[in-house]
PDB file of C-alpha atoms in Angstrom:
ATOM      1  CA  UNK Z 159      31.310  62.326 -49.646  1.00 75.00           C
ATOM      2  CA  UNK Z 160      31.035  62.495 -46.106  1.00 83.00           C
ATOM      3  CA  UNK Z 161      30.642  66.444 -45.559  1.00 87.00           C
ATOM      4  CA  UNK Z 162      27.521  65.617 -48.441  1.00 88.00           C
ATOM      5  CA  UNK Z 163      26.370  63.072 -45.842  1.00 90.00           C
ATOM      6  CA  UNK Z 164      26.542  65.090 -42.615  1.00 92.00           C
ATOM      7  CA  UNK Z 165      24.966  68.164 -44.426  1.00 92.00           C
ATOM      8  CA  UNK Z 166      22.256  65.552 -45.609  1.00 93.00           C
ATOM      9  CA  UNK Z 167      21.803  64.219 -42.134  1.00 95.00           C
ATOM     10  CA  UNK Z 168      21.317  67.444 -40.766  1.00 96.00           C
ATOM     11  CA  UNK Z 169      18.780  68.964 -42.649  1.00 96.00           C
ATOM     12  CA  UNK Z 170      16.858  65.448 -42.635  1.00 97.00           C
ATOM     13  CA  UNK Z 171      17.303  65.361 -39.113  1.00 97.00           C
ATOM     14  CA  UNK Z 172      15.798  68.499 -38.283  1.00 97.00           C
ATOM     15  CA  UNK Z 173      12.771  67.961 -40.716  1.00 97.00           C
ATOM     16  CA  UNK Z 174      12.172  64.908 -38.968  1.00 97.00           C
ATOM     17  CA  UNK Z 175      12.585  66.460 -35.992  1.00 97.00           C
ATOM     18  CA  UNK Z 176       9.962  69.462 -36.247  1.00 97.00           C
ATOM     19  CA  UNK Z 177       7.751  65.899 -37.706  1.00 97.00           C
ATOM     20  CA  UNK Z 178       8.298  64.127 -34.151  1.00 97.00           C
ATOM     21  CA  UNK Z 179       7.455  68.040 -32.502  1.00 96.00           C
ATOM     22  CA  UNK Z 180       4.241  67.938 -34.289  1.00 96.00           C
ATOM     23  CA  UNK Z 181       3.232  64.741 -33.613  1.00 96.00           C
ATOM     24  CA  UNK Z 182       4.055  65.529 -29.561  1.00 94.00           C
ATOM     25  CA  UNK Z 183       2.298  68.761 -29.681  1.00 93.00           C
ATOM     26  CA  UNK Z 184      -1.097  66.930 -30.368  1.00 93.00           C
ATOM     27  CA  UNK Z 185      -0.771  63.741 -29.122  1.00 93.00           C
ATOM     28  CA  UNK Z 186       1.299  64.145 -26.036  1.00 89.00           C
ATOM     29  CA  UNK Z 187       1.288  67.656 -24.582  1.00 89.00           C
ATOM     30  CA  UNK Z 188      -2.310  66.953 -24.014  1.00 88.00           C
ATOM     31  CA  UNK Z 189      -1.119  64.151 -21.426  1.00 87.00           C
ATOM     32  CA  UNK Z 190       1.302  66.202 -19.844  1.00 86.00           C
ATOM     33  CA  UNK Z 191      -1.597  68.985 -19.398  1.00 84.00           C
ATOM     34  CA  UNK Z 192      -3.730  66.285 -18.002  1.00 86.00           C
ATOM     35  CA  UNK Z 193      -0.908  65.139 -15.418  1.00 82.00           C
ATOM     36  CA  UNK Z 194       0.007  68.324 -14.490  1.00 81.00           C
ATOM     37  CA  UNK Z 195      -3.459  69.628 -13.425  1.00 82.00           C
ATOM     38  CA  UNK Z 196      -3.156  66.085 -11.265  1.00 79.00           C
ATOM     39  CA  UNK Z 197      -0.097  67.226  -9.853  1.00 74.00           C
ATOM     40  CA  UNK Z 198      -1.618  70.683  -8.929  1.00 77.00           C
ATOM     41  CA  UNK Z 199      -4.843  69.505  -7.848  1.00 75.00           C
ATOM     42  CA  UNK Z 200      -3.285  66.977  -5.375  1.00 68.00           C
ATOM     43  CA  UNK Z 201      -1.074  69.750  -3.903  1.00 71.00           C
ATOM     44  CA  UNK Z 202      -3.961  72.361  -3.475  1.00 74.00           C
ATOM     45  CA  UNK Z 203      -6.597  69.128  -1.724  1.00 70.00           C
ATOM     46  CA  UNK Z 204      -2.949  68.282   0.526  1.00 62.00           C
ATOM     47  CA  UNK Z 205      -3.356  69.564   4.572  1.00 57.00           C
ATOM     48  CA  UNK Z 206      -0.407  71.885   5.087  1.00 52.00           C
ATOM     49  CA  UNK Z 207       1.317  71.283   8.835  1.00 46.00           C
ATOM     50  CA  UNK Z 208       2.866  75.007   8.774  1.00 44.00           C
ATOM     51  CA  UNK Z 209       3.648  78.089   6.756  1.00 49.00           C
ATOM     52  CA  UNK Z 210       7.102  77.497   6.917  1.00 46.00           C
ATOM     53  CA  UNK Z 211       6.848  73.697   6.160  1.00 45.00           C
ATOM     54  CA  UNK Z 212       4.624  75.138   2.786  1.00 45.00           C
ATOM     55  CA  UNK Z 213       7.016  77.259   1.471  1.00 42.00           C
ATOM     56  CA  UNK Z 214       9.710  73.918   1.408  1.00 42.00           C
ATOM     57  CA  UNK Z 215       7.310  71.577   0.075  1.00 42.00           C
ATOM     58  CA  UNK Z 216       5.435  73.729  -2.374  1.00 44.00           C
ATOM     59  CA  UNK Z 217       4.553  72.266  -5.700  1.00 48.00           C
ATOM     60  CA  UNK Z 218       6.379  73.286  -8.795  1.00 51.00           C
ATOM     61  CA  UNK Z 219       4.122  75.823 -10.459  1.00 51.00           C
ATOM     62  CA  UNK Z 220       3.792  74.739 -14.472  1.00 51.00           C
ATOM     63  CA  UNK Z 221       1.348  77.521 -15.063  1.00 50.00           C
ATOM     64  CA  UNK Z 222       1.617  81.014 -16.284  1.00 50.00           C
ATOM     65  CA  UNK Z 223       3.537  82.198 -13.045  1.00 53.00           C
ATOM     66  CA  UNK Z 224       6.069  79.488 -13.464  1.00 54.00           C
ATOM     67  CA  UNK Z 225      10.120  80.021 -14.600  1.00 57.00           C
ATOM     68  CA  UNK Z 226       8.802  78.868 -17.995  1.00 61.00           C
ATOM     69  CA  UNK Z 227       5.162  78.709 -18.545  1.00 72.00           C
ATOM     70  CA  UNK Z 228       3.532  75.745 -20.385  1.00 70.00           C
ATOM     71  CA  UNK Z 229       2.906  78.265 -23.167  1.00 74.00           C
ATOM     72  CA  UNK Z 230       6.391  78.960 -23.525  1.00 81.00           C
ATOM     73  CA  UNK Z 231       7.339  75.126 -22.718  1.00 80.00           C
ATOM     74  CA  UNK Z 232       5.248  74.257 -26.048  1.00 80.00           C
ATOM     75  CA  UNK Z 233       6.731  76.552 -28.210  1.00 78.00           C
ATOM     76  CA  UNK Z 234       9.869  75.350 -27.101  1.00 89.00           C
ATOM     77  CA  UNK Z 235       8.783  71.801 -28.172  1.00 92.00           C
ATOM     78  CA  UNK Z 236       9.793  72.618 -31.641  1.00 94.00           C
ATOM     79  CA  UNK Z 237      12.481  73.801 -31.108  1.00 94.00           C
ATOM     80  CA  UNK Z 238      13.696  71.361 -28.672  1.00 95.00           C
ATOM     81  CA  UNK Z 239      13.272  68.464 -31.157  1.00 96.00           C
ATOM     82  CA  UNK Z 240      14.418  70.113 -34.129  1.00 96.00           C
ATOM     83  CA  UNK Z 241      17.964  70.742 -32.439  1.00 97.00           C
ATOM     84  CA  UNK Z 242      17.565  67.051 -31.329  1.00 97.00           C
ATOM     85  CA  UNK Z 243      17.219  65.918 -34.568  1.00 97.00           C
ATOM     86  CA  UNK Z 244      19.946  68.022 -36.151  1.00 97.00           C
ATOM     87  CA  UNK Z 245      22.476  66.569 -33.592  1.00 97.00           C
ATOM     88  CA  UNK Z 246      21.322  63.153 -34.660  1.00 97.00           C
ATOM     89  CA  UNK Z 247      21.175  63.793 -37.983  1.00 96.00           C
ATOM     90  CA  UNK Z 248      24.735  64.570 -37.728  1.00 96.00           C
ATOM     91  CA  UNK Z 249      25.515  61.502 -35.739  1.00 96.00           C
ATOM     92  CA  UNK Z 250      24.027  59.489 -37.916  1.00 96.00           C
ATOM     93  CA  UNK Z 251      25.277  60.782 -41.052  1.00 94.00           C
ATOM     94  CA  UNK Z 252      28.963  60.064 -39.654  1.00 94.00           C
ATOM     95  CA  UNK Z 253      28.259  56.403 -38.365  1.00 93.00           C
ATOM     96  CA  UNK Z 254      26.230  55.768 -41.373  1.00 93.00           C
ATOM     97  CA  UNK Z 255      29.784  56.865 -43.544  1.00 90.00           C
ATOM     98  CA  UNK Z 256      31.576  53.998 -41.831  1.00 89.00           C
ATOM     99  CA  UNK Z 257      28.610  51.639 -42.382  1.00 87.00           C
ATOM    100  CA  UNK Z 258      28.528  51.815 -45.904  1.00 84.00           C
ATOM    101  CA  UNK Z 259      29.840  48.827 -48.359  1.00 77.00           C
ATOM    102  CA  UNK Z 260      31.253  47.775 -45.070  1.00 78.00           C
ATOM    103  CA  UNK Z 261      28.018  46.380 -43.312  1.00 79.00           C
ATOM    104  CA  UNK Z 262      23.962  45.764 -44.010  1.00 72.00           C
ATOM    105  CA  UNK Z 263      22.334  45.642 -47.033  1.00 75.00           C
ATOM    106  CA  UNK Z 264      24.352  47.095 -50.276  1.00 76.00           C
ATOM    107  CA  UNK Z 265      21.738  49.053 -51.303  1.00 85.00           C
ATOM    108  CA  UNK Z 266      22.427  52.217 -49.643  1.00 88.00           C
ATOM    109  CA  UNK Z 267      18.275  53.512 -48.859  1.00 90.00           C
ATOM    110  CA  UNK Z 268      17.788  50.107 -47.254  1.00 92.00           C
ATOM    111  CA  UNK Z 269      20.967  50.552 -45.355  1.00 92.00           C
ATOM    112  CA  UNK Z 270      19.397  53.954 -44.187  1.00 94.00           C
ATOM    113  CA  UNK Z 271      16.338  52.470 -42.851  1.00 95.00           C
ATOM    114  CA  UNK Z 272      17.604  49.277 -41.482  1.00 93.00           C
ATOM    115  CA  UNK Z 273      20.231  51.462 -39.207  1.00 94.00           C
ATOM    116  CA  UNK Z 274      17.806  53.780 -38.540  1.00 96.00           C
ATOM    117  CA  UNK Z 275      14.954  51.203 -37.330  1.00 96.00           C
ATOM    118  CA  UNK Z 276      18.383  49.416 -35.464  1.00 95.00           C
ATOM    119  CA  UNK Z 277      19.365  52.789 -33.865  1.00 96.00           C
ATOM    120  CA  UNK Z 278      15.333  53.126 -32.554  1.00 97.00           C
ATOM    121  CA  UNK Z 279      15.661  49.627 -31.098  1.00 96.00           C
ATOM    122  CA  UNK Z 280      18.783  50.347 -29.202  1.00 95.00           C
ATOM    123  CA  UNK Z 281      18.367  53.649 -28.373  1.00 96.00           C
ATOM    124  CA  UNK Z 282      15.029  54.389 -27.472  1.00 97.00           C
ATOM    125  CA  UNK Z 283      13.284  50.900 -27.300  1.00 97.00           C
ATOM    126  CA  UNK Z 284      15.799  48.833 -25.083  1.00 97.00           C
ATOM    127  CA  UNK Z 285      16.058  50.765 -22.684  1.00 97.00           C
ATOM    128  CA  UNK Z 286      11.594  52.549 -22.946  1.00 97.00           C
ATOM    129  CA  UNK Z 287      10.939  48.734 -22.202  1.00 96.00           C
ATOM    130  CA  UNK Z 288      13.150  48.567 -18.678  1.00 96.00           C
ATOM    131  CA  UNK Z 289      12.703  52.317 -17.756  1.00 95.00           C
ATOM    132  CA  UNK Z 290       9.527  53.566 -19.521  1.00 94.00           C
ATOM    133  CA  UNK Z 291       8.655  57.644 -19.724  1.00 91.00           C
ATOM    134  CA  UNK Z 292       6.706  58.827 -17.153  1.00 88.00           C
ATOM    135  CA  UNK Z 293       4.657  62.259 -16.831  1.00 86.00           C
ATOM    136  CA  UNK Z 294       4.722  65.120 -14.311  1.00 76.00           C
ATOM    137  CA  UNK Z 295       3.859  64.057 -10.790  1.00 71.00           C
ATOM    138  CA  UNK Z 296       5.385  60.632 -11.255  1.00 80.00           C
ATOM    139  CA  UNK Z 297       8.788  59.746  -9.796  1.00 76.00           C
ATOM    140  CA  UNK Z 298      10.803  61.022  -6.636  1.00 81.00           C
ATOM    141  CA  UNK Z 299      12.874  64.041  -7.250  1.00 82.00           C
ATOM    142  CA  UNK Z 300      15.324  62.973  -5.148  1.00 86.00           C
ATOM    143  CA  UNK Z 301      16.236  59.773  -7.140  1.00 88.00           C
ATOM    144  CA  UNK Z 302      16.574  61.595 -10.515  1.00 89.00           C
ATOM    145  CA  UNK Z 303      20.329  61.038 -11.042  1.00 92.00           C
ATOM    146  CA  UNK Z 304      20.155  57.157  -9.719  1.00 93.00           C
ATOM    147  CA  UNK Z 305      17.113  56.807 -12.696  1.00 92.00           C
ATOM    148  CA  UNK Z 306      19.084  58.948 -15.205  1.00 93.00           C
ATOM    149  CA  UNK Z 307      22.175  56.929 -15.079  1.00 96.00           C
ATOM    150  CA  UNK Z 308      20.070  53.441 -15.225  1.00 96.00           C
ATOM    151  CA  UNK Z 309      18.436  54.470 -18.363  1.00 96.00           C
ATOM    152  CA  UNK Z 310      22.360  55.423 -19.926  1.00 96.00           C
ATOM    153  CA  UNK Z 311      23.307  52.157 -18.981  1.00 97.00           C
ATOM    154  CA  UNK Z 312      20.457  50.558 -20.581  1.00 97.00           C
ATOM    155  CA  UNK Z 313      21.557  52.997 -23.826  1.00 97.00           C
ATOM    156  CA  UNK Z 314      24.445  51.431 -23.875  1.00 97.00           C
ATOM    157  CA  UNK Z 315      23.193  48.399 -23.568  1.00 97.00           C
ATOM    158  CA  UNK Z 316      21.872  48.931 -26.614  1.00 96.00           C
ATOM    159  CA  UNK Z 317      24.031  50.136 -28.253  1.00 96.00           C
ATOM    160  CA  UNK Z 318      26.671  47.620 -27.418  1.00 97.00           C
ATOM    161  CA  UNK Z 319      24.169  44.789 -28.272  1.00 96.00           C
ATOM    162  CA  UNK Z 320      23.676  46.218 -31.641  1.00 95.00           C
ATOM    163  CA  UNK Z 321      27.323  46.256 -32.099  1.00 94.00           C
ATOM    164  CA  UNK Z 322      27.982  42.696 -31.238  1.00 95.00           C
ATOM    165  CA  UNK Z 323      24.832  41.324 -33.208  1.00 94.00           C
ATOM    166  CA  UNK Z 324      26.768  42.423 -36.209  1.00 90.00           C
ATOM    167  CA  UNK Z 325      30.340  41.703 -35.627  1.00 91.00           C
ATOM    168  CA  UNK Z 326      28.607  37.974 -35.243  1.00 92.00           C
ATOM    169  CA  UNK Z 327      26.959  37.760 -38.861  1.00 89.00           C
ATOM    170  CA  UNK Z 328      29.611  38.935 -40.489  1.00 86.00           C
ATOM    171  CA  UNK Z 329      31.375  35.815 -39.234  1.00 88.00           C
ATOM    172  CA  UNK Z 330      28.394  33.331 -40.463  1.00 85.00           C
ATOM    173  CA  UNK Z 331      29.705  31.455 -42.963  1.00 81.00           C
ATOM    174  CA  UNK Z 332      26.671  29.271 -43.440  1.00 79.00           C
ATOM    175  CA  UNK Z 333      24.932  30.595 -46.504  1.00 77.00           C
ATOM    176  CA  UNK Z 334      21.442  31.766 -45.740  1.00 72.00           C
ATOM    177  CA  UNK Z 335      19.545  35.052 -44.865  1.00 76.00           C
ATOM    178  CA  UNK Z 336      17.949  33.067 -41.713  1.00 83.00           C
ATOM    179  CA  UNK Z 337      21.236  31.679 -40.317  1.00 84.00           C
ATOM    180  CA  UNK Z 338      22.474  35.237 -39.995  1.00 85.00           C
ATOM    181  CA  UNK Z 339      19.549  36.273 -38.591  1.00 87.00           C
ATOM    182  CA  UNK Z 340      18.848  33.714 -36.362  1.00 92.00           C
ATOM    183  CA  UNK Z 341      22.843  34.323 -34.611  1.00 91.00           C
ATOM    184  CA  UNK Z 342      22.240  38.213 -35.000  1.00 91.00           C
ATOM    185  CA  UNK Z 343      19.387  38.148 -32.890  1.00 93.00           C
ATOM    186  CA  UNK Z 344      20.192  35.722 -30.186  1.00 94.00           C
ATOM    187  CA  UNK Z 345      23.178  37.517 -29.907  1.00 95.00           C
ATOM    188  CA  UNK Z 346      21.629  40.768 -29.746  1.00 96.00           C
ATOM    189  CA  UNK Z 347      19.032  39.818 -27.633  1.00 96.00           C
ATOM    190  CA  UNK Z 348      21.247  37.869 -24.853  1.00 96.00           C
ATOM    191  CA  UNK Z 349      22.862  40.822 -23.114  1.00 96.00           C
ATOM    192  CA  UNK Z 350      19.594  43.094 -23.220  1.00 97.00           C
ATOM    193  CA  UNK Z 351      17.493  40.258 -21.410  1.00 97.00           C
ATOM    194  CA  UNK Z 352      20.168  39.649 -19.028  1.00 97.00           C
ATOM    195  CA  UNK Z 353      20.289  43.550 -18.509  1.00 97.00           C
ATOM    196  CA  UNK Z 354      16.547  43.841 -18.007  1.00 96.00           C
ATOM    197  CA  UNK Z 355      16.909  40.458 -15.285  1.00 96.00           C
ATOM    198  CA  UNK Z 356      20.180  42.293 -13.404  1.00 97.00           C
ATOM    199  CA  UNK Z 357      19.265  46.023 -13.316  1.00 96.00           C
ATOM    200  CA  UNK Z 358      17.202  47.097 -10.808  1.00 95.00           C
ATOM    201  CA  UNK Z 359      13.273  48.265 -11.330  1.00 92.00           C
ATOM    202  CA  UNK Z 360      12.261  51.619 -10.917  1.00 90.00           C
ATOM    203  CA  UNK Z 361       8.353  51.747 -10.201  1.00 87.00           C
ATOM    204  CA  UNK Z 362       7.690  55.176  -8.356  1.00 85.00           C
ATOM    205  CA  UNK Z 363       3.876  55.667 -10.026  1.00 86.00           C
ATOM    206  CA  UNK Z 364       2.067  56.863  -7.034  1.00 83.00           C
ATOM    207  CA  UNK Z 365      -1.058  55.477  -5.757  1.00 82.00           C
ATOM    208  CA  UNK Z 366      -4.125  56.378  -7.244  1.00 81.00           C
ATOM    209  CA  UNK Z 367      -2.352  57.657 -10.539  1.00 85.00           C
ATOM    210  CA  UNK Z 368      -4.785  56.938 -13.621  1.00 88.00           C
ATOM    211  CA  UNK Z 369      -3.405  53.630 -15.569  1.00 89.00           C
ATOM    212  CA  UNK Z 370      -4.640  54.971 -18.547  1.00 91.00           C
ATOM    213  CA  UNK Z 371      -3.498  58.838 -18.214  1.00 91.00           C
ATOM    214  CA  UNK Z 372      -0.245  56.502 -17.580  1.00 91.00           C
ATOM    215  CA  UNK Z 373      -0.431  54.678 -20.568  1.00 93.00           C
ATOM    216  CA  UNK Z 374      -1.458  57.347 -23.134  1.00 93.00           C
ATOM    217  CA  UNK Z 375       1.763  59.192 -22.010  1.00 93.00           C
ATOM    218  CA  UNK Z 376       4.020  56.467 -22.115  1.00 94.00           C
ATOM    219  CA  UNK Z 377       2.592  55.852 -25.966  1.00 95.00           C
ATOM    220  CA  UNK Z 378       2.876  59.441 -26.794  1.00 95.00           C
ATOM    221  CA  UNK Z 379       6.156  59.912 -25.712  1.00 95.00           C
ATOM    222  CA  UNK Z 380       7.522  56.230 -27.385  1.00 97.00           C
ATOM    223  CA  UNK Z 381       5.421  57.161 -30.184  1.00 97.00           C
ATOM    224  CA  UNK Z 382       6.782  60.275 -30.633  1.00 97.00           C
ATOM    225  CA  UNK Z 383      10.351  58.166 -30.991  1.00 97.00           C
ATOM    226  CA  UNK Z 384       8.709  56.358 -33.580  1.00 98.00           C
ATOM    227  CA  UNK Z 385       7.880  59.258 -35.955  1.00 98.00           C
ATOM    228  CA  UNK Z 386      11.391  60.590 -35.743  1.00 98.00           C
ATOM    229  CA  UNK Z 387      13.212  57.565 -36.368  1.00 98.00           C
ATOM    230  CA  UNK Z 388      10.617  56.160 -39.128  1.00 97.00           C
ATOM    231  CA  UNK Z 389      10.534  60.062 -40.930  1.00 97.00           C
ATOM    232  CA  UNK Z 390      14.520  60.056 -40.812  1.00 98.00           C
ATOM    233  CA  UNK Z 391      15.143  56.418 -41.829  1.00 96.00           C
ATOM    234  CA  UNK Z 392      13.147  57.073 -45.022  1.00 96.00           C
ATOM    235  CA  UNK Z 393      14.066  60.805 -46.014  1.00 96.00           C
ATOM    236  CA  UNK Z 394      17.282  59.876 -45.365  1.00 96.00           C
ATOM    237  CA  UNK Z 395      16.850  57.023 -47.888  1.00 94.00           C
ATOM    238  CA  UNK Z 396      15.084  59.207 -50.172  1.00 93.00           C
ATOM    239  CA  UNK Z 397      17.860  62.286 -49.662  1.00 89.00           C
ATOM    240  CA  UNK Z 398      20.555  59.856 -50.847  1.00 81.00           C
ATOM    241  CA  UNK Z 399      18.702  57.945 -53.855  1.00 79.00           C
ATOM    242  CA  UNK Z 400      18.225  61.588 -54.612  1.00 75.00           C
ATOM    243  CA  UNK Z 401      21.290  62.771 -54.639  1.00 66.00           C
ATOM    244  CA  UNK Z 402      22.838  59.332 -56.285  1.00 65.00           C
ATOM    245  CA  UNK Z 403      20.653  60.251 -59.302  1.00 62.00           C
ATOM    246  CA  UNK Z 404      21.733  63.785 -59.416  1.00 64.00           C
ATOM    247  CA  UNK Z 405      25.394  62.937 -59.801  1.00 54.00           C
ATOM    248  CA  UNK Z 406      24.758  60.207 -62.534  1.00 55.00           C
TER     249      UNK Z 406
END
């Protein structure tokens, strides 16, 4: 049963993933095209002190001269979120084994989409909220790593929250959908909050950046989150109702 789950979590997770690619391709490669030719057009208006001083601080070129051109870099979208999605699919096929009849609802497609939509929340929305996506030109090279490992932690975070939130409903014993929710989400919500107070902000947006190329890209790129985990939560569902029906 579980090599029938993984090979159903793969090929769900790279439909869903070539969905999310879509859905960036149209809605938020038009923002990064927008924040690049900021980037480019800030660099060419900049006074240059010397040739040599130039050559160091020259911008990155995201054009048709560049290591990989945008061209290239959107083709690549696809195939960058299909292999995303196949590794989650796989992921999530393997977790989702250990899940079932064990935790969540007993039906498993609601079991699908209720740890899909929980994976979403503790993967990509805890931690979007404390460290949201920004485009090109935003954010200091140099503090890449420092950011990088703040957002893990805040994965984790996640992650871990999600995990306690349900080791404490199972051990409600008053009877009552709202008393188990009620514990599973103060529970779940205690160490993120106290995570978002104690970590430290990251706010490198330069001056003069537009709020609203800002904000479309920040959408696009949590929407694009969205599609995946919404497509894969219900195909998932879907895949396995499916294949329940099949066998009887």
């Amino acid at each position: 049963m579980v090599k029938t789950l993984v090979v159903r979590g793969l090929l769900v997770g790279l439909l869903a993933g070539l969905i999310a690619g879509a859905f960036a391709f149209f809605v938020g490669e038009p923002r990064v095209d927008a924040a690049i030719a900021l980037e480019e057009a800030a660099a060419a208006a900049a006074p240059s002190e010397s040739n040599s001083h130039d050559a160091e601080a020259a911008p990155h070129d995201h054009g048709e001269e560049a290591v990989v051109s945008r061209p290239v870099q959107k083709a690549g979208l696809f195939l960058a979120t299909g292999l995303y999605g196949v590794a989650v699919g796989g992921i999530f096929a393997l977790v989702f084994a250990g899940l079932r009849g064990r935790v969540g609802p007993r039906s498993e497609p609601a079991l699908a989409v209720a740890a899909a939509a929980a994976a979403f929340g503790a993967i990509i929305l805890v931690p979007f909220l404390k460290y949201p996506a920004n485009p090109p030109a935003v954010g200091d090279p140099e503090t890449i790593n420092s950011r990088t490992l703040l957002y893990v932690v805040m994965v984790l975070v996640g992650l871990a929250s999600i995990a306690i939130a349900v080791a404490a409903t199972r051990r409600v014993t008053v009877p009552g959908v709202w008393a188990k929710g009620l514990v599973g989400g103060a529970t779940f919500l205690v160490p993120v909050i106290a995570a978002w107070a104690l970590l430290p902000r990251v706010d490198e947006v330069p001056e003069g950046f537009p709020a609203t190329l800002l904000w479309d890209f920040r959408v696009a790129s949590l929407g694009t989150q969205l599609v995946f985990w919404a497509a894969f939560g219900v195909f998932f569902a879907v895949a396995g109702e499916r294949a329940k029906v099949r066998v009887s």
